[in-house]
XYZ file of C-alpha atoms in Angstrom:
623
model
C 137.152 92.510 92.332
C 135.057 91.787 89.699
C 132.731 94.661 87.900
C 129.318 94.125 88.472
C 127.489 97.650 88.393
C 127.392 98.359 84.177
C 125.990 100.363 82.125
C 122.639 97.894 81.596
C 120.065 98.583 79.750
C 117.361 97.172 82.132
C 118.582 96.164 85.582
C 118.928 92.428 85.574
C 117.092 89.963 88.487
C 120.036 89.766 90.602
C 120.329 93.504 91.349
C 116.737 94.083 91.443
C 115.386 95.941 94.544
C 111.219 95.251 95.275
C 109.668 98.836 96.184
C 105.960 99.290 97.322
C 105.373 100.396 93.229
C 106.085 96.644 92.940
C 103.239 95.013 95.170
C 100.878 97.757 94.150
C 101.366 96.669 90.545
C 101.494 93.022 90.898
C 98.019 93.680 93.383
C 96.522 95.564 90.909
C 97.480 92.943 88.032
C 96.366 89.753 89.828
C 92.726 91.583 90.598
C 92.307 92.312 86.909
C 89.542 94.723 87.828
C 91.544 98.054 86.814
C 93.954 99.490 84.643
C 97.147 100.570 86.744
C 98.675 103.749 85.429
C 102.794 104.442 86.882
C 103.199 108.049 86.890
C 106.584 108.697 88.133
C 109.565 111.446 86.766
C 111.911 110.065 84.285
C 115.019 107.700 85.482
C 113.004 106.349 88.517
C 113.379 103.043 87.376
C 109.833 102.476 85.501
C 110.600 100.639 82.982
C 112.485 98.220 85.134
C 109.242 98.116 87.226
C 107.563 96.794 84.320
C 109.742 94.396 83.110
C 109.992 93.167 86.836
C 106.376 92.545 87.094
C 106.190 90.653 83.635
C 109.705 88.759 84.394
C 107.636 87.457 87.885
C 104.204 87.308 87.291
C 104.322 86.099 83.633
C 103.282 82.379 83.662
C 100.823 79.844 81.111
C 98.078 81.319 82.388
C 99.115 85.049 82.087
C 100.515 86.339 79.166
C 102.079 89.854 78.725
C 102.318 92.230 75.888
C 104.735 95.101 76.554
C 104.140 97.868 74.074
C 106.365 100.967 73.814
C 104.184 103.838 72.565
C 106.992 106.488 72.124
C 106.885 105.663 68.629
C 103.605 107.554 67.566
C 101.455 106.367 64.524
C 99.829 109.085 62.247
C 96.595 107.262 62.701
C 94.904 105.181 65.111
C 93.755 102.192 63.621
C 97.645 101.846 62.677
C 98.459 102.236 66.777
C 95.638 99.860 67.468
C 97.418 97.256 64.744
C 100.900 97.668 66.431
C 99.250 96.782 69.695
C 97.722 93.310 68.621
C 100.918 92.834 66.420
C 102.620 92.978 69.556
C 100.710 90.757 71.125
C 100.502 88.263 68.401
C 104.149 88.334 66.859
C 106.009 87.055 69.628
C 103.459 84.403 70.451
C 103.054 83.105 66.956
C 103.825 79.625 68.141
C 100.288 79.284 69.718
C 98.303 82.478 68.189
C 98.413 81.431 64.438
C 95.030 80.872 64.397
C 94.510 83.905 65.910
C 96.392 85.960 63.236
C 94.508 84.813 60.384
C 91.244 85.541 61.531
C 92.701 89.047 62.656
C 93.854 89.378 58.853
C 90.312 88.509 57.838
C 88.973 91.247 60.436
C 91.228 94.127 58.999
C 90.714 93.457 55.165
C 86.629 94.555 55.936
C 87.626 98.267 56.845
C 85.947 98.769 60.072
C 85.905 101.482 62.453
C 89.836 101.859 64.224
C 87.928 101.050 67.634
C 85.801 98.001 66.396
C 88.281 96.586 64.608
C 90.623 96.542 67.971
C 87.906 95.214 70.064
C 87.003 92.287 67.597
C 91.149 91.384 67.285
C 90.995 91.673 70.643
C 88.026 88.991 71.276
C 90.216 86.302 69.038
C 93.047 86.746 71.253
C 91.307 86.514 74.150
C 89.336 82.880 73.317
C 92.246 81.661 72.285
C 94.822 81.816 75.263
C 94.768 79.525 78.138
C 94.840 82.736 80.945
C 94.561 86.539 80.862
C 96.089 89.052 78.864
C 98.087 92.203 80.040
C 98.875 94.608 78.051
C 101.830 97.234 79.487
C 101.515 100.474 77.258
C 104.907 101.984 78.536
C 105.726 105.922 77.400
C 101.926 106.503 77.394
C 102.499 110.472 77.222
C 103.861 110.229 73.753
C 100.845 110.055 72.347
C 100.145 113.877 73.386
C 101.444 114.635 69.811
C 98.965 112.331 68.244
C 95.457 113.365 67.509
C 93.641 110.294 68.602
C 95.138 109.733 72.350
C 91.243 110.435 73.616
C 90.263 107.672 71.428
C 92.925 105.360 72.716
C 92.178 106.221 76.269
C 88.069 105.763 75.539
C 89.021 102.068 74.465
C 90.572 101.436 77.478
C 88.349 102.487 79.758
C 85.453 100.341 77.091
C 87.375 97.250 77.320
C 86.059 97.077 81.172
C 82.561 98.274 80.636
C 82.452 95.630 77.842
C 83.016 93.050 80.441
C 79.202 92.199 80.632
C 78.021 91.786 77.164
C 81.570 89.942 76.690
C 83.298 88.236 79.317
C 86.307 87.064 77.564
C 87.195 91.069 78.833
C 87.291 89.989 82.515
C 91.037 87.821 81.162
C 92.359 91.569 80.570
C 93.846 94.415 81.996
C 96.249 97.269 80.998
C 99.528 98.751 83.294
C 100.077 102.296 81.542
C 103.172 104.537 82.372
C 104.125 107.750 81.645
C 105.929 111.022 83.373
C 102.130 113.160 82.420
C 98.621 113.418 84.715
C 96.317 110.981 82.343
C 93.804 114.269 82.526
C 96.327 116.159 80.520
C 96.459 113.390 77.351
C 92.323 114.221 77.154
C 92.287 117.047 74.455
C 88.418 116.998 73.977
C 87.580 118.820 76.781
C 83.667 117.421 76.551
C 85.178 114.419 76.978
C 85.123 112.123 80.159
C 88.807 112.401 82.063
C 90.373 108.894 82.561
C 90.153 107.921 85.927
C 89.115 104.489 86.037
C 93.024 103.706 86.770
C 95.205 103.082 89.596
C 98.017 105.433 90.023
C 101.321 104.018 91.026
C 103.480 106.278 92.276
C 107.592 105.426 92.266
C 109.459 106.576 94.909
C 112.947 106.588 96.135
C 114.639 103.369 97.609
C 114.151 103.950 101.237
C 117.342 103.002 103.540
C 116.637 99.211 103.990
C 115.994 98.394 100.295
C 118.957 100.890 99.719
C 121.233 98.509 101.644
C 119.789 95.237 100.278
C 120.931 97.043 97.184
C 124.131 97.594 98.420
C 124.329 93.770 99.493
C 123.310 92.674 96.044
C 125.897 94.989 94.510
C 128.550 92.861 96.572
C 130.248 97.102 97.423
C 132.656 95.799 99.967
C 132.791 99.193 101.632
C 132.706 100.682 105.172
C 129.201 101.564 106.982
C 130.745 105.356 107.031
C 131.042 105.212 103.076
C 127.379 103.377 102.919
C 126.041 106.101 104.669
C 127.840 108.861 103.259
C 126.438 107.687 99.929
C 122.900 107.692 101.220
C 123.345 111.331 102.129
C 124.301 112.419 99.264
C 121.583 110.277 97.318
C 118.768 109.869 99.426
C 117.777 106.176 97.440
C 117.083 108.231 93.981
C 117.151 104.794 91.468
C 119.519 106.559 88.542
C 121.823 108.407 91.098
C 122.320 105.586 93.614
C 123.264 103.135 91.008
C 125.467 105.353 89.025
C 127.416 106.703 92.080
C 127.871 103.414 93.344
C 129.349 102.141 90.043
C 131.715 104.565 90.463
C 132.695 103.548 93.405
C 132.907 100.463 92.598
C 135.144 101.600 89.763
C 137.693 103.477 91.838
C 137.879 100.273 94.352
C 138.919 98.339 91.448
C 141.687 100.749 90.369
C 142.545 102.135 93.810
C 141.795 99.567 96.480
C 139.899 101.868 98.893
C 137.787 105.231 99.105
C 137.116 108.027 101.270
C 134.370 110.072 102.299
C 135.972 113.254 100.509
C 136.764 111.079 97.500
C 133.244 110.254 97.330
C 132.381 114.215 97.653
C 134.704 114.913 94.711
C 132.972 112.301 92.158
C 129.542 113.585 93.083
C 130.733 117.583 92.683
C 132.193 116.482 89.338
C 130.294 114.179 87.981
C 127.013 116.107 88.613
C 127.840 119.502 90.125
C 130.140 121.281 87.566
C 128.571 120.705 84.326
C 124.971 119.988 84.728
C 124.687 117.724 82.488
C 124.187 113.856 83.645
C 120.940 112.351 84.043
C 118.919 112.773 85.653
C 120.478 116.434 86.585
C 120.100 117.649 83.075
C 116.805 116.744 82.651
C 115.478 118.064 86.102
C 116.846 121.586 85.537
C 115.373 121.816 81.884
C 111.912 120.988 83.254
C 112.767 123.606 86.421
C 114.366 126.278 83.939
C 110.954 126.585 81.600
C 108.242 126.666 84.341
C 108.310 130.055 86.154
C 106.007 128.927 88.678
C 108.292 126.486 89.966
C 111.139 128.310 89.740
C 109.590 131.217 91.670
C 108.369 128.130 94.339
C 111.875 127.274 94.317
C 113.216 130.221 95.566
C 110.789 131.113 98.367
C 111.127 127.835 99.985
C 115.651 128.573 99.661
C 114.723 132.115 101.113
C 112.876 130.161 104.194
C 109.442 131.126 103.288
C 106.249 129.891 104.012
C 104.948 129.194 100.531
C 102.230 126.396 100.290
C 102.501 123.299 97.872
C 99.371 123.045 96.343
C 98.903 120.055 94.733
C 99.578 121.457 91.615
C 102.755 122.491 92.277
C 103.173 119.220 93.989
C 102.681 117.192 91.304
C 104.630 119.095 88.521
C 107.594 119.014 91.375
C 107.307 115.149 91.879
C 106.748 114.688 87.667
C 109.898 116.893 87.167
C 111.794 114.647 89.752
C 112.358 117.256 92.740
C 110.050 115.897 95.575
C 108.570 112.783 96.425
C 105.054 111.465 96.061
C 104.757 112.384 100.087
C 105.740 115.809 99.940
C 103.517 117.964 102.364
C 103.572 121.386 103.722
C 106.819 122.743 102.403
C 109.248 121.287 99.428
C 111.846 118.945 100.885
C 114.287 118.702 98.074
C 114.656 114.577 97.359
C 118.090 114.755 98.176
C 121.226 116.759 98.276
C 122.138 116.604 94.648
C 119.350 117.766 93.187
C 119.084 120.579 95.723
C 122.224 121.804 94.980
C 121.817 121.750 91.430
C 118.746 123.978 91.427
C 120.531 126.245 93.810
C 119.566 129.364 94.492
C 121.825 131.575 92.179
C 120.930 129.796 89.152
C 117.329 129.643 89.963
C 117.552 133.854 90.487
C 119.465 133.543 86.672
C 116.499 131.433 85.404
C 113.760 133.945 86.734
C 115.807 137.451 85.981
C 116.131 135.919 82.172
C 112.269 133.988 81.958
C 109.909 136.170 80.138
C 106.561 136.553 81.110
C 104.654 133.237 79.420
C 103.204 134.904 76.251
C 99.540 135.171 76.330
C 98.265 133.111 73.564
C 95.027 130.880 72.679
C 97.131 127.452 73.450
C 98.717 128.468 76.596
C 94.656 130.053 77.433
C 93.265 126.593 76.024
C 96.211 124.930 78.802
C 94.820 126.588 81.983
C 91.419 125.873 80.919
C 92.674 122.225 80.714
C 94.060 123.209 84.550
C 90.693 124.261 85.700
C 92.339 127.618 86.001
C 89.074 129.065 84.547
C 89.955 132.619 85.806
C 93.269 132.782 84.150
C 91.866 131.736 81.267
C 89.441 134.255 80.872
C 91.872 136.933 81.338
C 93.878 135.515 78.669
C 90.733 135.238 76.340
C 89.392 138.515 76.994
C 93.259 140.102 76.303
C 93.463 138.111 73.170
C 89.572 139.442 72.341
C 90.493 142.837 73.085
C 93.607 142.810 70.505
C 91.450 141.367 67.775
C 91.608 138.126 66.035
C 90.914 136.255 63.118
C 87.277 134.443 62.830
C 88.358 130.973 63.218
C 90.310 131.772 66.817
C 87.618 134.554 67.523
C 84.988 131.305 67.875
C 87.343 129.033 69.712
C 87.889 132.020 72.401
C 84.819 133.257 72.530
C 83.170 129.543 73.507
C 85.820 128.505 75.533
C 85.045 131.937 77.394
C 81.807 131.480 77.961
C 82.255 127.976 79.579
C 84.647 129.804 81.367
C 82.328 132.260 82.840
C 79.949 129.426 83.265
C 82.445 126.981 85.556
C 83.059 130.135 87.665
C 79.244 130.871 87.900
C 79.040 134.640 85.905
C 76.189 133.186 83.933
C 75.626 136.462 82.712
C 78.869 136.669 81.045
C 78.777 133.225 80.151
C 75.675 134.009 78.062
C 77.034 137.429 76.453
C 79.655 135.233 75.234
C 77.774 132.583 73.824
C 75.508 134.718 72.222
C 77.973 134.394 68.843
C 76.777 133.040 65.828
C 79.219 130.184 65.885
C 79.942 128.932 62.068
C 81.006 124.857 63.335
C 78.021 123.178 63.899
C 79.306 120.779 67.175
C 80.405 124.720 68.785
C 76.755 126.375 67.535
C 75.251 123.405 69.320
C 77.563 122.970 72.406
C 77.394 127.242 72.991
C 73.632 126.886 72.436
C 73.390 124.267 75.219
C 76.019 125.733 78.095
C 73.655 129.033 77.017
C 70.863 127.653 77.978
C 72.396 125.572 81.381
C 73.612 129.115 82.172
C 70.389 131.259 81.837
C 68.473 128.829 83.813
C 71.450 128.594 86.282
C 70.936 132.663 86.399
C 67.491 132.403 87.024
C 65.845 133.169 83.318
C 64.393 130.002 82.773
C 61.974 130.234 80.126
C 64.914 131.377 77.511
C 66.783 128.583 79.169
C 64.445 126.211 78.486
C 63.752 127.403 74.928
C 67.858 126.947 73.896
C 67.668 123.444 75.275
C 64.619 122.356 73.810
C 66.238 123.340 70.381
C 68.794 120.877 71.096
C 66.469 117.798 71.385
C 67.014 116.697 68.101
C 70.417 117.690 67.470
C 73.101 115.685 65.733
C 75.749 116.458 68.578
C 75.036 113.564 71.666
C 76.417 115.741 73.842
C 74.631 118.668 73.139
C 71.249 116.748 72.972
C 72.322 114.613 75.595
C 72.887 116.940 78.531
C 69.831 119.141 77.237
C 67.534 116.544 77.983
C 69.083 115.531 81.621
C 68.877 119.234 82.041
C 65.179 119.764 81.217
C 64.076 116.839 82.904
C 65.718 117.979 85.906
C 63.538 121.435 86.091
C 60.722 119.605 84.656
C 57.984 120.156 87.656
C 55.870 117.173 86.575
C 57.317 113.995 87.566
C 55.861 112.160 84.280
C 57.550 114.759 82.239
C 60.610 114.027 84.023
C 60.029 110.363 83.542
C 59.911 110.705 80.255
C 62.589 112.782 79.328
C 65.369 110.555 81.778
C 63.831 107.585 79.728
C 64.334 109.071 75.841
C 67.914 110.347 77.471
C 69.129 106.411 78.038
C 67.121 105.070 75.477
C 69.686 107.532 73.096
C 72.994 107.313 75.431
C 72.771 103.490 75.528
C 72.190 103.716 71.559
C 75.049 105.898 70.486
C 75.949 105.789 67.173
C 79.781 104.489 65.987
C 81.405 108.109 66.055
C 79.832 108.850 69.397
C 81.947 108.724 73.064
C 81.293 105.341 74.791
C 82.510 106.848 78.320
C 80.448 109.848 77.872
C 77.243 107.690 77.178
C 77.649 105.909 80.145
C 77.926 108.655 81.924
C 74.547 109.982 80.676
C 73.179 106.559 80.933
C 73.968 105.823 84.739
C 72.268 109.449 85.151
C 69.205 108.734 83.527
C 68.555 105.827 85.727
C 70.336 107.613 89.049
C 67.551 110.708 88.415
C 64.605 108.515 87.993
C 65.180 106.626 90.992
C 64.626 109.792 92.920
C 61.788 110.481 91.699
C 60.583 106.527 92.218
C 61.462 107.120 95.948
C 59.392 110.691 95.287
C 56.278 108.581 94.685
C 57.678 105.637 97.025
C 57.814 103.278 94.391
C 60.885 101.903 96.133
C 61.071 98.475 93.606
C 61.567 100.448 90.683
C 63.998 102.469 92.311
C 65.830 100.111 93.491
C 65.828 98.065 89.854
C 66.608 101.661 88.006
C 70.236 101.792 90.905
C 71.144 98.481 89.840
C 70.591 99.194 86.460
C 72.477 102.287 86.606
C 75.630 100.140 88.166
C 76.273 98.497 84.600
C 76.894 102.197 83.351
C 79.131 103.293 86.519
C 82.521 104.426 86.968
C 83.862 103.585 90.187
C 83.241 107.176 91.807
C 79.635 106.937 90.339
C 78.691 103.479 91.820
C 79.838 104.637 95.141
C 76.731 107.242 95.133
C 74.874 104.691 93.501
C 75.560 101.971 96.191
C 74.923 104.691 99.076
C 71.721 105.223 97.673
C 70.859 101.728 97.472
C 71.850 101.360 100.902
C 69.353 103.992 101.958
C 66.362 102.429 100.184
C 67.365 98.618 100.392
C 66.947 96.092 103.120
C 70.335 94.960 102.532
C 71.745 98.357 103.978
C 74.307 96.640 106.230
C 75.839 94.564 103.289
C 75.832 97.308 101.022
C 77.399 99.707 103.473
C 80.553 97.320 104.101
C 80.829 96.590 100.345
C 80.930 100.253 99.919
C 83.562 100.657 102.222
C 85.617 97.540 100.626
C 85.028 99.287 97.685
C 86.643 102.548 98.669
C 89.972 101.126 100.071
C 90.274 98.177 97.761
C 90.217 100.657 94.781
C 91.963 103.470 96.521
C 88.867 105.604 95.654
C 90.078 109.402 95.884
C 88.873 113.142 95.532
C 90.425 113.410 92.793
C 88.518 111.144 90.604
C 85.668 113.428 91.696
C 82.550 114.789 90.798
C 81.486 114.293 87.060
C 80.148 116.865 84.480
C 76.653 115.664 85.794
C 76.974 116.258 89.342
C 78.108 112.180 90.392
C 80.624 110.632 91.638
C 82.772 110.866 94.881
C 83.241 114.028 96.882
C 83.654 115.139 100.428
C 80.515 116.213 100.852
C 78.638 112.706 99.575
C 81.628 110.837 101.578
C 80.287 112.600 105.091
C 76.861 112.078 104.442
C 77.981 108.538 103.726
C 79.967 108.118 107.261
C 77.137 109.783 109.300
C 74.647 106.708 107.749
C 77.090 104.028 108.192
C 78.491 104.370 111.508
C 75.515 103.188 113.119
C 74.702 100.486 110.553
C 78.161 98.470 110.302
C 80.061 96.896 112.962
C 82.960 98.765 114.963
C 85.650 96.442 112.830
C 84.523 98.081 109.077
C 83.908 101.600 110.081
C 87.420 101.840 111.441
C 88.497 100.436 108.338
C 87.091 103.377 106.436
C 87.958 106.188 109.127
C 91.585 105.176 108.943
C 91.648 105.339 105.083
C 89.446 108.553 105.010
C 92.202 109.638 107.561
C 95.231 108.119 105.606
C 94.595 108.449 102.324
C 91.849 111.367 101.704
C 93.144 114.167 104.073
C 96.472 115.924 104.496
C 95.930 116.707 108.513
C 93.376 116.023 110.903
C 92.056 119.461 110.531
C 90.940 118.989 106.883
C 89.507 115.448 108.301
C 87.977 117.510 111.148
C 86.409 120.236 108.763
């Protein structure tokens, strides 16, 4: 019998198994409208995902460029240069051209982000078809100090796509075992959610036994099955057990059910310390919260997965993507690895998490805005030196602001914060907050102090705030026009994805008043214009509106709804810093219009995603 399941370091063609994860990405990379981003635990078989997709989608006209970022750059324009070099270098035959003018770009010392995009133009006139570019291990660049930068680019590439159209012959696959939102550090910064996430998940029993088949595991339906109960279709476990088994045919002849039992308990059961056991009980063993999930759910409680919880469970490799109302261990394995004595160890040993600024900064990061502050206020209370006293007293206040104490939230601000981007930023979530609280005349004043500041963001959002409790509409007018004539004007060190943002508001906010004083043309010219500046939760509100106003309503409404399921539009891309974007409340307004302007055919296509893909139960659907 000859040995076929080794120790490979990618899984070769004739052992590969196609999972969903595989026509999501290869949909996703023939529509070349959206970056796809694989979040999935480690050994899940994600790297063999990728190299699938370029092994059978790579052809003359599409080119891939697989990029491993785990090896971190101190700078950015030098992780920018490794990603064209990667590009170029093993296409050298046909890009030579290409490289010299890309020489000729670097040697005049632009801007990291300009030089990429310029490199990037070359490339892109020169090759017969599109350009992907796989950025595999995208979470080491947590360490870095640029990853908001990197992520900004991305995201600019497809905006770009209008003033140059050589972008629409690119797209990105990113993969990595972090949430995207957690590689933002600047926390004024727009999260990335223009991508598609792929999740991984477990073989499921058919593509477990066309495994099997390809394996050529001449072995009893009992053994098959006794396998798959011990394994559940986990990629790293399945194919390492069977290669086992496979081994002990070779050397014995046959195998047992009990035999089978005793390489599992030994292999992974006694020591700990095989992937991907070892890692999932590291990642278990330092997060208190899980551990403490853990063991209600092996006591038989009742505790609810949030999807917090559910989504450092299915990172760390515990649950699935699909996990619901309680945790359903993937398989047998792993729950008796994080068994419930050694999880009562981990928690009777686990120190309370020290309350420090980082581990405050992290839960602000989380949204957990009231945990923060009572970390902030501990570590105010105890004294600290000026440089951390600023960073907790503004991160504070925006705390007290994103609950809604905008009395507290001004208290806090009321520092005389040395940095200038902080003095600015505290002066403007200051002034959002005593307007917010009712005081609007000392609101007003902090904003208008702003107008001319050297911070976008501070200057920016003060004069979308102004103009939206401007009474006079002309006022108004004015101020949403001076706001995009600035956003869509940034200068070089300013955030593209922010502008946008501000940009697409501008033009959102004078529409309504346009429809205020039924000028309904330029209302609906200032919608379309906003659509250039959109993220795809934005446009959806902008198309709605469009709908509302626009003789085209019908159209509009059913390329709304292709728009939601052919993008996979979700709640959590959500609501942006400026109150746009996709939530429930817009999406039920949205279904209340539309079901009596499209045809029976559409609006069951969007109840049975809202219904599929939006809501856990019918009751939250209901509700």
């Amino acid at each position: 019998m000859p040995r076929i399941l080794k120790k490979y370091t990618t899984i070769p063609q004739d052992l590969y198994v196609n999972r969903a994860a595989d026509i999501q990405l290869k949909n996703i990379i023939e529509d070349m409208q959206r970056p796809g981003y694989v979040l999935v635990a480690r050994q899940m078989g994600k790297t063999n995902l990728l190299f699938n997709a370029k092994r059978q989608l790579e052809s003359k006209d599409r080119m891939f460029a697989y990029v491993d970022m785990s090896n971190v750059y101190k700078k950015e324009r030098e992780c920018y240069q490794n990603i064209i070099d990667c590009i170029v270098e093993p296409n050298d035959d046909f890009l030579s051209d290409a490289e010299e003018k890309i020489d000729i770009i670097r040697e005049k010392k632009l801007p990291p982000h300009k030089e990429y995009m310029r490199s990037l133009r070359v490339i892109l006139k020169i090759i017969p078809g599109s350009l992907v570019i796989i950025l595999d291990e995208i979470d080491a660049l947590k360490t870095s100090d640029y990853s908001d930068k990197i992520f900004a680019q991305i995201r600019s590439n497809y905006f770009s796509r209008t003033s140059f159209p050589e972008f629409e012959n690119l797209t990105y696959v990113l993969s990595g075992v972090i949430e995207p939102t957690e590689l933002i550090q600047d926390r004024n910064k727009s999260p990335f959610n223009i991508g598609d996430k792929i999740y991984l998940d477990d073989f499921n029993k058919d593509e477990y036994l066309t495994f099997i088949e390809k394996s050529n595991l001449k072995v009893s339906n009992e053994i098959i099955d006794h396998i798959y109960s011990w394994v559940n279709g986990n990629p790293r476990l399945m194919f390492d057990v069977c290669s086992e088994v496979e081994s002990y045919l070779i050397d014995n002849g046959e195998i047992s059910t009990g035999i089978i039992d005793d390489i599992i308990h030994t292999k992974y059961l006694t020591n700990f310390d095989l992937a991907p056991i070892d890692h999932i009980r590291e990642l278990v063993k330092d997060n208190i919260d899980v551990v403490n999930y853990l063991i209600d759910i092996q006591n038989n409680s009742n505790s609810k997965l949030d999807d917090d919880l559910h989504k450092k469970l299915y990172l760390f490799g515990v649950v699935s993507s699909k996990a619901e109302a309680s945790c359903l261990f993937k398989n047998k394995i792993i729950e008796e690895s994080l068994n419930i004595d050694w999880l009562n160890s981990i928690k009777s040993t686990h120190s309370k998490k020290s309350q420090t600024l980082p581990h405050a900064l992290g839960e602000f990061d989380l949204q957990n805005y009231d945990e923060t502050i009572i970390i902030l206020e501990s570590l105010l209370e105890n004294g600290q030196n000026e440089k951390d006293m600023e960073t907790i007293l503004y991160f504070l206040g925006w705390s007290y602001n994103k609950i809604g104490d905008y009395v507290k939230a001004v208290e806090r601000l009321s520092y005389n914060f040395t940095d200038s981007i902080v003095n600015s930023r505290s002066k403007c979530i200051s002034g959002i907050s005593s307007i917010l609280n009712g005081d609007i005349d000392t609101g007003v004043a902090n904003l208008r102090l702003l107008l001319e500041s050297k911070d976008d963001f501070s200057k920016h959002n003060a004069m979308l705030n102004l103009a939206r409790i401007e009474s006079n509409n002309e006022n108004s007018l004015a101020l949403y026009e001076k706001l995009f004539e600035s956003a869509s004007n940034p200068d070089e060190n300013s955030d593209g994805v922010t502008n946008n943002s501000f940009c697409c508001a501008s033009l959102y906010f004078q529409h309504e008043i346009y429809v205020e004083k039924g000028h309904i043309s330029f209302a609906i010219d200032a919608l379309n214009h906003a659509l250039n500046y959109s993220s795809n939760p934005e446009s959806f509100l902008l198309k709605f509106s469009l709908a509302k106003i626009s003789s085209k309503n019908v159209d509009l409404c059913k390329e709304i709804i292709d728009d939601i399921v052919t993008q996979n539009i979700t709640f959590e891309q959500g609501i942006n810093e400026l109150g746009m974007g996709f939530s429930p409340s817009i999406l039920s307004n949205f279904v209340n219009y539309s079901i009596n302007e499209v045809n029976h055919e559409y609006f069951l296509k969007l109840y049975n995603y809202i219904q599929s893909k939006l809501f856990k139960s019918n009751k939250d659907l209901i509700d």
